[in-house]
PDB file of C-alpha atoms and ligand atoms in Angstrom:
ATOM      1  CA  UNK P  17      -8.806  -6.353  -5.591  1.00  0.00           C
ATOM      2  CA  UNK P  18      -7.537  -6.860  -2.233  1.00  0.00           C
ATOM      3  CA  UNK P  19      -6.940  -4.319  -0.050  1.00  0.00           C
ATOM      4  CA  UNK P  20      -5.454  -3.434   2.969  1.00  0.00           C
ATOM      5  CA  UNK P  21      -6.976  -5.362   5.505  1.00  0.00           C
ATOM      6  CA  UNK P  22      -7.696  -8.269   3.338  1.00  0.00           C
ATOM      7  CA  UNK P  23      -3.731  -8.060   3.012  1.00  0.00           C
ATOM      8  CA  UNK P  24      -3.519  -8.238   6.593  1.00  0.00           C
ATOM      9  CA  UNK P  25      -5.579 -10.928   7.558  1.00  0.00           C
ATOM     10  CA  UNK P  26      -3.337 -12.751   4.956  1.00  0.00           C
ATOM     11  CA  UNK P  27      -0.210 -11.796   6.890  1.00  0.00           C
ATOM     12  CA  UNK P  28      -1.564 -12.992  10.187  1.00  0.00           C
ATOM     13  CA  UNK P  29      -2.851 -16.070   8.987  1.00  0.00           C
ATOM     14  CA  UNK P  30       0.328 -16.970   7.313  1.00  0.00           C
ATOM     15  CA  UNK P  31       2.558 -15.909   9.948  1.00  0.00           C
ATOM     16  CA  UNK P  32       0.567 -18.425  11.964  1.00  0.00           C
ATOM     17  CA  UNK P  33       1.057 -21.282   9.400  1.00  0.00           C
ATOM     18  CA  UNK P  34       4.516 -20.415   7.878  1.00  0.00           C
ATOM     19  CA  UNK P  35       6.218 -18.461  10.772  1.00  0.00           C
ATOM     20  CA  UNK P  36       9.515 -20.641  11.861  1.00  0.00           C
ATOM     21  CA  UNK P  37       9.408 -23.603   9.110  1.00  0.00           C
ATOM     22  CA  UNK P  38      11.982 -24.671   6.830  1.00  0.00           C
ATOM     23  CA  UNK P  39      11.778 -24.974   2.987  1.00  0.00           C
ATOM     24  CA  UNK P  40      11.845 -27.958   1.679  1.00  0.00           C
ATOM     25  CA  UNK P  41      10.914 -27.558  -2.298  1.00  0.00           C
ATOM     26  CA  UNK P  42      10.450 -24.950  -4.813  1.00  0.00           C
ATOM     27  CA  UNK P  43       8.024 -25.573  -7.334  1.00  0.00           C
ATOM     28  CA  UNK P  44       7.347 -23.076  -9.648  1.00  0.00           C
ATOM     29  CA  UNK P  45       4.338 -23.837 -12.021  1.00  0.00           C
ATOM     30  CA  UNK P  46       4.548 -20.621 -14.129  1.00  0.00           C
ATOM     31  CA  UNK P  47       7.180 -18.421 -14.886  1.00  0.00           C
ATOM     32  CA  UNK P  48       4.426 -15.592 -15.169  1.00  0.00           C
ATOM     33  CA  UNK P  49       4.146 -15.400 -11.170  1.00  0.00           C
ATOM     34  CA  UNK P  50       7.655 -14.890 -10.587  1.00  0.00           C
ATOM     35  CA  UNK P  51       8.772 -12.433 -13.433  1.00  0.00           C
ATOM     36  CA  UNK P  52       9.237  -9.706 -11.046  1.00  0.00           C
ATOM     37  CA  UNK P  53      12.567 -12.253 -10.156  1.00  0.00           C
ATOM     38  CA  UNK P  54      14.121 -11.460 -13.655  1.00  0.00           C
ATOM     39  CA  UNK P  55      17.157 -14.225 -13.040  1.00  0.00           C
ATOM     40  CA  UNK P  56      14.527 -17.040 -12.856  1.00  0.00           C
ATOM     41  CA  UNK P  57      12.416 -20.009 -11.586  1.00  0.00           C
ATOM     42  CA  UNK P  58      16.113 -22.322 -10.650  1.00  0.00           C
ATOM     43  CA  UNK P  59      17.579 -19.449  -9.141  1.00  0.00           C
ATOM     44  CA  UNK P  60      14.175 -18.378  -7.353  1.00  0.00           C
ATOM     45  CA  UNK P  61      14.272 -22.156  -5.855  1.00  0.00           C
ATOM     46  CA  UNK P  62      17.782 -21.976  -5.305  1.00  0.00           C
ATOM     47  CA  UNK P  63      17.635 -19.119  -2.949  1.00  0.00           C
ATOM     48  CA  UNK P  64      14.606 -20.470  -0.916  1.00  0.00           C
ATOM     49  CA  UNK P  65      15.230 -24.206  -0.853  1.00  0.00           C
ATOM     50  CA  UNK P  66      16.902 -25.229   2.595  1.00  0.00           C
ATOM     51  CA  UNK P  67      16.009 -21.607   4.812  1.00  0.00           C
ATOM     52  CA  UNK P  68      13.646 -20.959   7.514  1.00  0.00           C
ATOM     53  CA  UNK P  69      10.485 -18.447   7.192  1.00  0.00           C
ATOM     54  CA  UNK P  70      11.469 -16.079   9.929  1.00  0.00           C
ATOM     55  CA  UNK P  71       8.097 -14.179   9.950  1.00  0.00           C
ATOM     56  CA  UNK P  72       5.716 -12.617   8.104  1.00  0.00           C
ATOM     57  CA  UNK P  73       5.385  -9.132   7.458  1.00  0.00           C
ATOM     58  CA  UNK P  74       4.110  -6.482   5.669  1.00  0.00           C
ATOM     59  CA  UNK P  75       4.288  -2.598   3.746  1.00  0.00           C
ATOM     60  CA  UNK P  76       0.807  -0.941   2.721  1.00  0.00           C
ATOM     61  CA  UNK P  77      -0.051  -4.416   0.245  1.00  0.00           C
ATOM     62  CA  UNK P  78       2.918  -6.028  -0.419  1.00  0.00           C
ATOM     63  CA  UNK P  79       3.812  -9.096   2.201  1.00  0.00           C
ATOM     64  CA  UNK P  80       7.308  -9.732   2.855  1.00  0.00           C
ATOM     65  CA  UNK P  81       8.641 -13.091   4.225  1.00  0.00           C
ATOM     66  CA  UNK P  82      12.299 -12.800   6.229  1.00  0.00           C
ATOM     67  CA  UNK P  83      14.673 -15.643   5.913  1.00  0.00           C
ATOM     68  CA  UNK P  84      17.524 -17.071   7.643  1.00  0.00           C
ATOM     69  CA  UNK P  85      19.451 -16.186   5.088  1.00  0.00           C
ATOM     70  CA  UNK P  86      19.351 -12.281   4.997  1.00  0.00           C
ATOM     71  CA  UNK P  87      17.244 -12.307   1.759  1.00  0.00           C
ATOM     72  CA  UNK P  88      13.271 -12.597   1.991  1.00  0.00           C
ATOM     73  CA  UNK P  89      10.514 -13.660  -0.175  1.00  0.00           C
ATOM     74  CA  UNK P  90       8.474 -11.310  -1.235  1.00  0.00           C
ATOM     75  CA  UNK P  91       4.682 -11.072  -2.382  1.00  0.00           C
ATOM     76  CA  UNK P  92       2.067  -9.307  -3.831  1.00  0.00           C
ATOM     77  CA  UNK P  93      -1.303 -10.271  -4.297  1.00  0.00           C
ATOM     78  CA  UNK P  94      -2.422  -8.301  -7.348  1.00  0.00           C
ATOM     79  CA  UNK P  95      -5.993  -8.498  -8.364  1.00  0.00           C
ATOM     80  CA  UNK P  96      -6.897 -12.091  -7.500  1.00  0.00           C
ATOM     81  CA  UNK P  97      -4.076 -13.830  -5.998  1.00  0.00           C
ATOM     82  CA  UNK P  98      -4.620 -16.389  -3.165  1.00  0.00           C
ATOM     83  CA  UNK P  99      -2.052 -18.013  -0.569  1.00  0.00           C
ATOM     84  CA  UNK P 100      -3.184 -20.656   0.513  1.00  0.00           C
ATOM     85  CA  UNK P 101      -1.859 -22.845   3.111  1.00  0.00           C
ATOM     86  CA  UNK P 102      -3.158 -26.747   1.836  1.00  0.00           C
ATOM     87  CA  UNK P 103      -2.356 -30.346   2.874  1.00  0.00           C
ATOM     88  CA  UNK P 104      -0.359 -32.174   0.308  1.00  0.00           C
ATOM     89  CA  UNK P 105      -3.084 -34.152  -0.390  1.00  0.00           C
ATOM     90  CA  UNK P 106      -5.585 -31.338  -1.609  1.00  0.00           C
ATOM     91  CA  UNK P 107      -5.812 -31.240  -5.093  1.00  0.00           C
ATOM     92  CA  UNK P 108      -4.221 -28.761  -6.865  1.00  0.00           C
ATOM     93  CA  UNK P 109      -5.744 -25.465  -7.707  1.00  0.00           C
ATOM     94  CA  UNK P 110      -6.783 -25.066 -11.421  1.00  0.00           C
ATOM     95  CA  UNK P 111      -4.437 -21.866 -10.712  1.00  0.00           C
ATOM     96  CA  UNK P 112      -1.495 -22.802  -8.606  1.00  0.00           C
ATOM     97  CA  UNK P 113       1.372 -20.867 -10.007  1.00  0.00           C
ATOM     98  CA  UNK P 114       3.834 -21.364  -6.789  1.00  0.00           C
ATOM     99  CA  UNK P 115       4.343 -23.980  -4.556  1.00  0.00           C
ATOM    100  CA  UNK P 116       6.232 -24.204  -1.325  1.00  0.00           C
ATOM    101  CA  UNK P 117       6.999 -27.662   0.560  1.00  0.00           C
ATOM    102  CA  UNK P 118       8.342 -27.940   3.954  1.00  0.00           C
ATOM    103  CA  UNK P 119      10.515 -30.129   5.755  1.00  0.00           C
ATOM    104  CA  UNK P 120       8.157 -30.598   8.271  1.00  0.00           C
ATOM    105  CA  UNK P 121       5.384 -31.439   5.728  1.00  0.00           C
ATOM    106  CA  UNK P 122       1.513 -30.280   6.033  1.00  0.00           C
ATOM    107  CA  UNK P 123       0.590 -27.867   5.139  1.00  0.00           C
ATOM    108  CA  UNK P 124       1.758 -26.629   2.144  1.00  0.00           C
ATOM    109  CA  UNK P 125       2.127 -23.183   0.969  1.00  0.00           C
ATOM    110  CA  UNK P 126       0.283 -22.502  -2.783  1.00  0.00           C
ATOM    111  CA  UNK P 127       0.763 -19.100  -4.788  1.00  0.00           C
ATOM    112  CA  UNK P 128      -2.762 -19.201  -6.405  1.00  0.00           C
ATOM    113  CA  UNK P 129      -3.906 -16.783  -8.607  1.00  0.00           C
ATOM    114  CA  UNK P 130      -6.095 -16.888 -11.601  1.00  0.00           C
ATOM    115  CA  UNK P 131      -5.275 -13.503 -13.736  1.00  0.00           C
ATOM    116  CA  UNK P 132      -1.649 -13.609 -12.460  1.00  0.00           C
ATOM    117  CA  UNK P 133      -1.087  -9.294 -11.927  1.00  0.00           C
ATOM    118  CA  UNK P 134       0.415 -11.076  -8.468  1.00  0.00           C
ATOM    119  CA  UNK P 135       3.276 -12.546  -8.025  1.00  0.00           C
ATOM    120  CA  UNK P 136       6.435 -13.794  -5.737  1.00  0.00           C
ATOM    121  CA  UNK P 137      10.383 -12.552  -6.002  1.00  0.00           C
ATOM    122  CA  UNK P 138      13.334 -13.211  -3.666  1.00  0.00           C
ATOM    123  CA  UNK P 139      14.561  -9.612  -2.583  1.00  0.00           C
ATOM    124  CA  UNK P 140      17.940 -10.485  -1.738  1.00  0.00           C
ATOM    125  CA  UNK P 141      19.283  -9.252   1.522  1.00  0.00           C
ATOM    126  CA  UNK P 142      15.606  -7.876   1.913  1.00  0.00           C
ATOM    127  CA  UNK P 143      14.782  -9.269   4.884  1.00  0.00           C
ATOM    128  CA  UNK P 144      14.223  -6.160   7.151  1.00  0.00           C
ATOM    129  CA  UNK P 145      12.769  -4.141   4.531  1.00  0.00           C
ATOM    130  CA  UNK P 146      13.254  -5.023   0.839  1.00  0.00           C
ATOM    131  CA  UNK P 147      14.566  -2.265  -1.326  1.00  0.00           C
ATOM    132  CA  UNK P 148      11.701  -2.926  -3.677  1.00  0.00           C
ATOM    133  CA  UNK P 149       8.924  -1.583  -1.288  1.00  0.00           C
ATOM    134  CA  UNK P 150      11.289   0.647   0.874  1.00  0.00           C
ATOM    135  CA  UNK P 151       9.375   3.797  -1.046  1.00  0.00           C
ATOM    136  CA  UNK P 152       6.309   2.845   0.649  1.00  0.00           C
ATOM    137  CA  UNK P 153       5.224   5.058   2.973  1.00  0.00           C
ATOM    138  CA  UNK P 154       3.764   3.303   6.042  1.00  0.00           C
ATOM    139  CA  UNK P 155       0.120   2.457   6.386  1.00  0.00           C
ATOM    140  CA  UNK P 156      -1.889   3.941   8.893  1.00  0.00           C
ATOM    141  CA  UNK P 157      -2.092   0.892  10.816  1.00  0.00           C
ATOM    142  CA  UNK P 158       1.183   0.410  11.437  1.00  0.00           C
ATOM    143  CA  UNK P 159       2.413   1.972  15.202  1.00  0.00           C
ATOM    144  CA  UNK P 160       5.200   3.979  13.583  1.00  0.00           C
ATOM    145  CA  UNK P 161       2.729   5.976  10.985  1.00  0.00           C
ATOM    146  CA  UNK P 162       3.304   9.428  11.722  1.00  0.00           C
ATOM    147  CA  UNK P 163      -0.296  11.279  11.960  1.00  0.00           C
ATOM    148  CA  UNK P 164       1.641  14.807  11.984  1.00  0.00           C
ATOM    149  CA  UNK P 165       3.960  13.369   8.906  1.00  0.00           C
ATOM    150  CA  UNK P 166       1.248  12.813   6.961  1.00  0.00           C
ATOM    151  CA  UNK P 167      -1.433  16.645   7.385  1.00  0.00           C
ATOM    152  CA  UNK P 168       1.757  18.001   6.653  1.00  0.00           C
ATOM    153  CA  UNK P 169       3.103  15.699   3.043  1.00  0.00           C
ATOM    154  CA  UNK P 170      -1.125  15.940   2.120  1.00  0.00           C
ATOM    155  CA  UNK P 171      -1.333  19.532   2.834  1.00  0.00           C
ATOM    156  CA  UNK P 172       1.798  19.992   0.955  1.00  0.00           C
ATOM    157  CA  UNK P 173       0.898  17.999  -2.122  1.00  0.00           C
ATOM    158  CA  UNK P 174      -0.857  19.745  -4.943  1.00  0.00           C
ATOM    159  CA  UNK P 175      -3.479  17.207  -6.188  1.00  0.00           C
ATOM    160  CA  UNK P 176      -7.059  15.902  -4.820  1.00  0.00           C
ATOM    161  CA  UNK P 177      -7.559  14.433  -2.078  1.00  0.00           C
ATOM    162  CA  UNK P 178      -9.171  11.100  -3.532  1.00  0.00           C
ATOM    163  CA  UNK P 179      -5.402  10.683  -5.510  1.00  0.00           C
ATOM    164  CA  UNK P 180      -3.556  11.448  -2.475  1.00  0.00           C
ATOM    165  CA  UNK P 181      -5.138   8.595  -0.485  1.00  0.00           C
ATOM    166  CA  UNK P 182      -4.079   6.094  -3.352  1.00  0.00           C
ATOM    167  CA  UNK P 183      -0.680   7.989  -3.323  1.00  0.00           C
ATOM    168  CA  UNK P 184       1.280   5.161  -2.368  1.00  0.00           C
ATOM    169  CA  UNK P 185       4.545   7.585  -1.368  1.00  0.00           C
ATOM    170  CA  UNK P 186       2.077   9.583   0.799  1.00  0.00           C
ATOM    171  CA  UNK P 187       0.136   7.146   3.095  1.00  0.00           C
ATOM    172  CA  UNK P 188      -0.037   3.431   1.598  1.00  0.00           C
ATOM    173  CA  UNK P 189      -2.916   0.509   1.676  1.00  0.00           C
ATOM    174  CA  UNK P 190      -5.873   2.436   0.782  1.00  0.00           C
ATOM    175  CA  UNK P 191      -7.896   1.075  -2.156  1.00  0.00           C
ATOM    176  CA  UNK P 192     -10.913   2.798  -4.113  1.00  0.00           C
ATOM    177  CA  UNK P 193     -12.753   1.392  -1.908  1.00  0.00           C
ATOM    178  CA  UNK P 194     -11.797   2.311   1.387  1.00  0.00           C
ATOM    179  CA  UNK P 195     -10.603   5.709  -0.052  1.00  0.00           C
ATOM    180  CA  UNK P 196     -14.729   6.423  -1.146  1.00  0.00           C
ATOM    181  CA  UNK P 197     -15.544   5.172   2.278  1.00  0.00           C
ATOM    182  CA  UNK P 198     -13.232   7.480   4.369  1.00  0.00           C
ATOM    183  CA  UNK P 199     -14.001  10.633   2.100  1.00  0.00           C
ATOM    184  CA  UNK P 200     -17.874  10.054   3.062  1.00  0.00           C
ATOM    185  CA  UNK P 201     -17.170  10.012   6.650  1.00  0.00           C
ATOM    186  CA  UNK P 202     -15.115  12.708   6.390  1.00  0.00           C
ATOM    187  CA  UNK P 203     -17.600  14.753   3.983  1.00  0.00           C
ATOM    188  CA  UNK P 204     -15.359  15.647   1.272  1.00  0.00           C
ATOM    189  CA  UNK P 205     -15.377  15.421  -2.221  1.00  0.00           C
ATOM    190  CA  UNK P 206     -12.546  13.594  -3.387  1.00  0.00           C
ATOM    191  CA  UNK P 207     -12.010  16.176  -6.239  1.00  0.00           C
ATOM    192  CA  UNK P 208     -11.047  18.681  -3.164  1.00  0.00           C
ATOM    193  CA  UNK P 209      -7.336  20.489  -3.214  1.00  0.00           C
ATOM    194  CA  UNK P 210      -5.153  18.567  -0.541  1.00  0.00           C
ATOM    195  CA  UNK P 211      -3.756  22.204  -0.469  1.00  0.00           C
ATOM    196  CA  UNK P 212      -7.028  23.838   0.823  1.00  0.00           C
ATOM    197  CA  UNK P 213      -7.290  20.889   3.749  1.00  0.00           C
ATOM    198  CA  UNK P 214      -7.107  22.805   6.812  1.00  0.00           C
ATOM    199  CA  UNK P 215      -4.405  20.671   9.475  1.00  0.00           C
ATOM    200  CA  UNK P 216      -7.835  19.787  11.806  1.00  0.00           C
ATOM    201  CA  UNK P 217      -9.389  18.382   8.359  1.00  0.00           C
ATOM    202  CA  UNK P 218      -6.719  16.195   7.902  1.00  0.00           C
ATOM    203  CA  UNK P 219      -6.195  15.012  11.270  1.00  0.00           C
ATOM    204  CA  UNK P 220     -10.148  14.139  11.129  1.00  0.00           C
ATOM    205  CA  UNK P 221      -9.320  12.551   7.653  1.00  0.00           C
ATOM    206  CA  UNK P 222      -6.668   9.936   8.716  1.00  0.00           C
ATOM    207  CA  UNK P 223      -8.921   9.582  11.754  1.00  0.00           C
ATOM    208  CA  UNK P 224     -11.822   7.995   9.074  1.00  0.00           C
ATOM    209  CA  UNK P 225      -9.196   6.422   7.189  1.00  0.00           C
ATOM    210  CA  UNK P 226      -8.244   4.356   9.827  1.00  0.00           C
ATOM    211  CA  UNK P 227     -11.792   3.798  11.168  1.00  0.00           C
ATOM    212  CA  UNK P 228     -12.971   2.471   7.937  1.00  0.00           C
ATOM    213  CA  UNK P 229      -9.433   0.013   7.744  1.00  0.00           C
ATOM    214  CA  UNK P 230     -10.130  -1.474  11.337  1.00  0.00           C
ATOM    215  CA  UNK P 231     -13.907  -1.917  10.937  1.00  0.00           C
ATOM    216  CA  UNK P 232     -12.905  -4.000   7.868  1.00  0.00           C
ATOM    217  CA  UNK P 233     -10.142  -5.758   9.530  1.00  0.00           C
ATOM    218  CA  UNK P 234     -12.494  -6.662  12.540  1.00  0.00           C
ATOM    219  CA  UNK P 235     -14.824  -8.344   9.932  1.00  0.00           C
ATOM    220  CA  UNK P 236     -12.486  -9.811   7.636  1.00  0.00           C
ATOM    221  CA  UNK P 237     -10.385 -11.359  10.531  1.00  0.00           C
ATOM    222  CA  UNK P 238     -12.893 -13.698  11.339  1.00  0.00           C
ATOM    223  CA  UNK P 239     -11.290 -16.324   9.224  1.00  0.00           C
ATOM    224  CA  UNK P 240      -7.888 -15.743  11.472  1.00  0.00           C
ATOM    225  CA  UNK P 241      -8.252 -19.375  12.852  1.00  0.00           C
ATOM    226  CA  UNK P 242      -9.068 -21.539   9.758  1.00  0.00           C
ATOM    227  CA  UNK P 243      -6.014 -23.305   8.271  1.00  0.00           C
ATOM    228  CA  UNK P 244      -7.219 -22.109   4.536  1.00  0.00           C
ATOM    229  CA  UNK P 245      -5.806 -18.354   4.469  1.00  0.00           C
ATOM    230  CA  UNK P 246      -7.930 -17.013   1.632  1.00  0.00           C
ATOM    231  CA  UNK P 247      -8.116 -13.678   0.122  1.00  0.00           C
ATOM    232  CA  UNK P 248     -10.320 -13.545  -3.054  1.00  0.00           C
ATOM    233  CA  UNK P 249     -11.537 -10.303  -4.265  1.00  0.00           C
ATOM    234  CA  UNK P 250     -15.024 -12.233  -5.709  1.00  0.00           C
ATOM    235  CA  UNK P 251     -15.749 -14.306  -2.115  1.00  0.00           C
ATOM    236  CA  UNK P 252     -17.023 -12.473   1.106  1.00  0.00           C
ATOM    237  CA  UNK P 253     -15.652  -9.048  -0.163  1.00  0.00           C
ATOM    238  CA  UNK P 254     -18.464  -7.031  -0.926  1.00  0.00           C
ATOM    239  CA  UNK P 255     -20.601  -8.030   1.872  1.00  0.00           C
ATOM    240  CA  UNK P 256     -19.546  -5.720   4.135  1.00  0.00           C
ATOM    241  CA  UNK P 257     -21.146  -2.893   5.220  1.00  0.00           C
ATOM    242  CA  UNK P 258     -20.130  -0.473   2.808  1.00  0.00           C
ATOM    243  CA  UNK P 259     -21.847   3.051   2.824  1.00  0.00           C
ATOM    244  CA  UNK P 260     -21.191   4.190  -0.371  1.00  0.00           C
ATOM    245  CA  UNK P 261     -19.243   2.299  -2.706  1.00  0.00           C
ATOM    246  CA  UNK P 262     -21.324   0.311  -5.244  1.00  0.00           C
ATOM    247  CA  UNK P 263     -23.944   1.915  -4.171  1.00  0.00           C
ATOM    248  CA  UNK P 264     -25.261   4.142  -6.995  1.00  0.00           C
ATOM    249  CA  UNK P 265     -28.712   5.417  -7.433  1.00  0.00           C
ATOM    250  CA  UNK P 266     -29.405   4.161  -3.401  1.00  0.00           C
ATOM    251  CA  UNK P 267     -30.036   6.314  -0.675  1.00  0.00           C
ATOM    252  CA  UNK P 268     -27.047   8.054   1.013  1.00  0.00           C
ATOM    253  CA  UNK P 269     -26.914   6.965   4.990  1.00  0.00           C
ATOM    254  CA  UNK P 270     -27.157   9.653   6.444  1.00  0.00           C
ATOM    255  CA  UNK P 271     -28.913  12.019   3.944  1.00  0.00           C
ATOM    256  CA  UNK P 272     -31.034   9.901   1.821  1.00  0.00           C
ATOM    257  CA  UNK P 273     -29.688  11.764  -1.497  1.00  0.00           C
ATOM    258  CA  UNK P 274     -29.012   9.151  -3.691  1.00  0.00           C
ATOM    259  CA  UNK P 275     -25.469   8.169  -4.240  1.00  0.00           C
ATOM    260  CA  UNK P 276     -23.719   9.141  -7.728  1.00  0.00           C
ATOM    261  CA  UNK P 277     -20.671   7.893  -9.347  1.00  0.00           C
ATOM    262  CA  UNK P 278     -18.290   9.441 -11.619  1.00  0.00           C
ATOM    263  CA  UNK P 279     -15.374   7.188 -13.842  1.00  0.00           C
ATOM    264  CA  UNK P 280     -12.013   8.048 -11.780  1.00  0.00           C
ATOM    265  CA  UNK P 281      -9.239   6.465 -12.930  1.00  0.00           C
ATOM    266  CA  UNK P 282     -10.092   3.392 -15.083  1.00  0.00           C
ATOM    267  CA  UNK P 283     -12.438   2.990 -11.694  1.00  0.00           C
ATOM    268  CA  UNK P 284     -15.450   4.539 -10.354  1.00  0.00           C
ATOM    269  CA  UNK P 285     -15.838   6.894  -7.597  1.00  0.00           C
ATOM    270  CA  UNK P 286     -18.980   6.842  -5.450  1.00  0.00           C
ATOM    271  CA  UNK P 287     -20.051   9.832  -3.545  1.00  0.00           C
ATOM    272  CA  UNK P 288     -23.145  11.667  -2.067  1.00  0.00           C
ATOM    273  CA  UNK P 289     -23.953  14.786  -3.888  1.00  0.00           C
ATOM    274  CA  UNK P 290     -25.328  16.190  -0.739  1.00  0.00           C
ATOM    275  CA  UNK P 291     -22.700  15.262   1.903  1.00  0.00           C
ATOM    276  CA  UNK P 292     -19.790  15.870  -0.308  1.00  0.00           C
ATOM    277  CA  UNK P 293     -20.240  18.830  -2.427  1.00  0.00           C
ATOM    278  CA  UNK P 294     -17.768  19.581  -5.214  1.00  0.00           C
ATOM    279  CA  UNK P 295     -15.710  22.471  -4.774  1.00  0.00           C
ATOM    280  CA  UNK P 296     -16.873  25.286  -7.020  1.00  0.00           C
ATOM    281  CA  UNK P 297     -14.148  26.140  -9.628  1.00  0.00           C
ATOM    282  CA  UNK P 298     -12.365  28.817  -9.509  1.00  0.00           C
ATOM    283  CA  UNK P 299     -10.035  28.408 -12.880  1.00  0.00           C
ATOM    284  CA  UNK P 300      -9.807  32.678 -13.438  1.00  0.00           C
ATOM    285  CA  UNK P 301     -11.241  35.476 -12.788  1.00  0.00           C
ATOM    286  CA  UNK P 302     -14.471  35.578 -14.616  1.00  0.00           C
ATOM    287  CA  UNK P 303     -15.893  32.723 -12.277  1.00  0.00           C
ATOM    288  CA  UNK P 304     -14.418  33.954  -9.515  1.00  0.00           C
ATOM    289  CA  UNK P 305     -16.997  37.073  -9.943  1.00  0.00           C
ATOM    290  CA  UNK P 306     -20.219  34.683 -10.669  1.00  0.00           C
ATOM    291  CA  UNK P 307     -19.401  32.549  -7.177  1.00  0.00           C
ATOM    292  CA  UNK P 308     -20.090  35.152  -4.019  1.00  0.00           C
TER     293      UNK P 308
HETATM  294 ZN1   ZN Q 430     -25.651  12.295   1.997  1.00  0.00          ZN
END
């Protein structure tokens, strides 16, 4: 699934390609990929065919495209959607579910994606934020995340840490993955009370956070440049250096414990027993007496 910074190399690379062109045609290859537009494929063409792409922009992992018109288009990726910016010529995708021509012609924008959980909609009058995403809370990439904002919301939320990371209303963008990676940096256990996080924790928390996003930006923005602007969660995803995700039964980094993982969520979580204790329960009384 792609995450964050996968999401953002797709925004750069489209804003690049798309950024400024006019619409041409609407082609909309299965109604699947634009359900979340409930009044339907003509009226999805309707509203797009004849405006200009103003830019290309984003909230935690859903793009957003601006148009002339006030309304923008606007995109998620899901678990294995692709856009892909082709020439005409290229043969269709055995998935192409959208496609986009230009007035200008080549290239071409494709909505690709093979188990369809993406998908496009026109959020009308969307076009500086679309009321669809505007409960998103910011990512902490973006320049107007607050850092103080969020050790107070986390501090204030009573769950675990690992489910406030994915808490989209808290901090948005992080994955599984990138959530395991910052809470191994940071030492914690993602089981850990947000409540118990001490302000300097979470401060050093958001600092890993955002480590662990640019370090995976840097790498996955090498393809910034090429004309195909790909994001598939089976290509060039995993290769990264990843410390502890998928990496059960190997040796922890820093501690040479090997690294567990538990079922969290339909999903695994991978952590080092060593480096990121669990917190001991206290549930009553009685254990509170066993732990000194
Ligand atoms: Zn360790």
């Amino acid at each position: 699934m792609p995450e964050l910074p996968e999401v953002e190399t797709v925004r750069a690379g489209l804003a690049r390609w798309v950024a400024g062109r006019t619409i041409a045609e609407v082609e909309v290859r299965h109604p699947r990929a634009i359900r979340r537009h409930l009044p339907g494929s003509a009226h999805f063409a309707a509203l797009l065919t004849g405006r200009k792409i103003l830019d290309v922009k984003r909230r935690g992992k859903y793009l957003w495209l601006p148009l002339d018109s006030g309304d923008a288009i606007l995109g998620h990726l899901g678990m294995s959607g692709q856009l892909l910016c082709q020439p005409a010529s290229a043969p269709d995708e055995l998935h192409l579910r959208v496609r986009l021509r230009f007035t200008d012609g080549d290239p071409e924008l494709r909505f690709v994606d093979q188990r369809t959980f993406g998908g496009l909609a026109v959020s009308e009058g969307g076009a500086d934020l679309p009321a669809e995403i505007a409960h998103i809370a910011r990512d902490p990439m973006d320049p107007e995340f607050s850092d103080a904002g969020f050790a107070a919301a986390i501090r204030a939320k009573r769950t675990e840490v690992k489910r406030a990371l994915l808490d989209q209303t808290l901090i948005s963008g992080v994955g599984n993955i990138y959530a395991d990676e910052a809470l191994w940096r940071a030492q914690l256990h993602g089981v850990r009370p947000t409540s118990a996080l001490t302000k300097p924790a979470a401060a050093r928390l958001l600092g890993h956070v955002r480590d662990v996003l640019s370090e995976a930006l840097d790498s996955g923005g090498t393809s910034f440049d090429a004309l195909y602007v790909n994001v598939n969660g089976e290509s060039g995803y995993f290769d990264r250096s990843l410390n502890v995700y998928g990496r059960e039964g190997e040796p922890c980094r820093r501690c040479g414990t090997p690294i567990r993982r538990e079922a969290f969520m339909n999903r695994s979580s991978y952590y080092c027993p060593h480096c990121q204790p669990r917190p001991r329960v206290r549930t009553g009384s009685r254990s509170r007496t066993n732990v000194p």
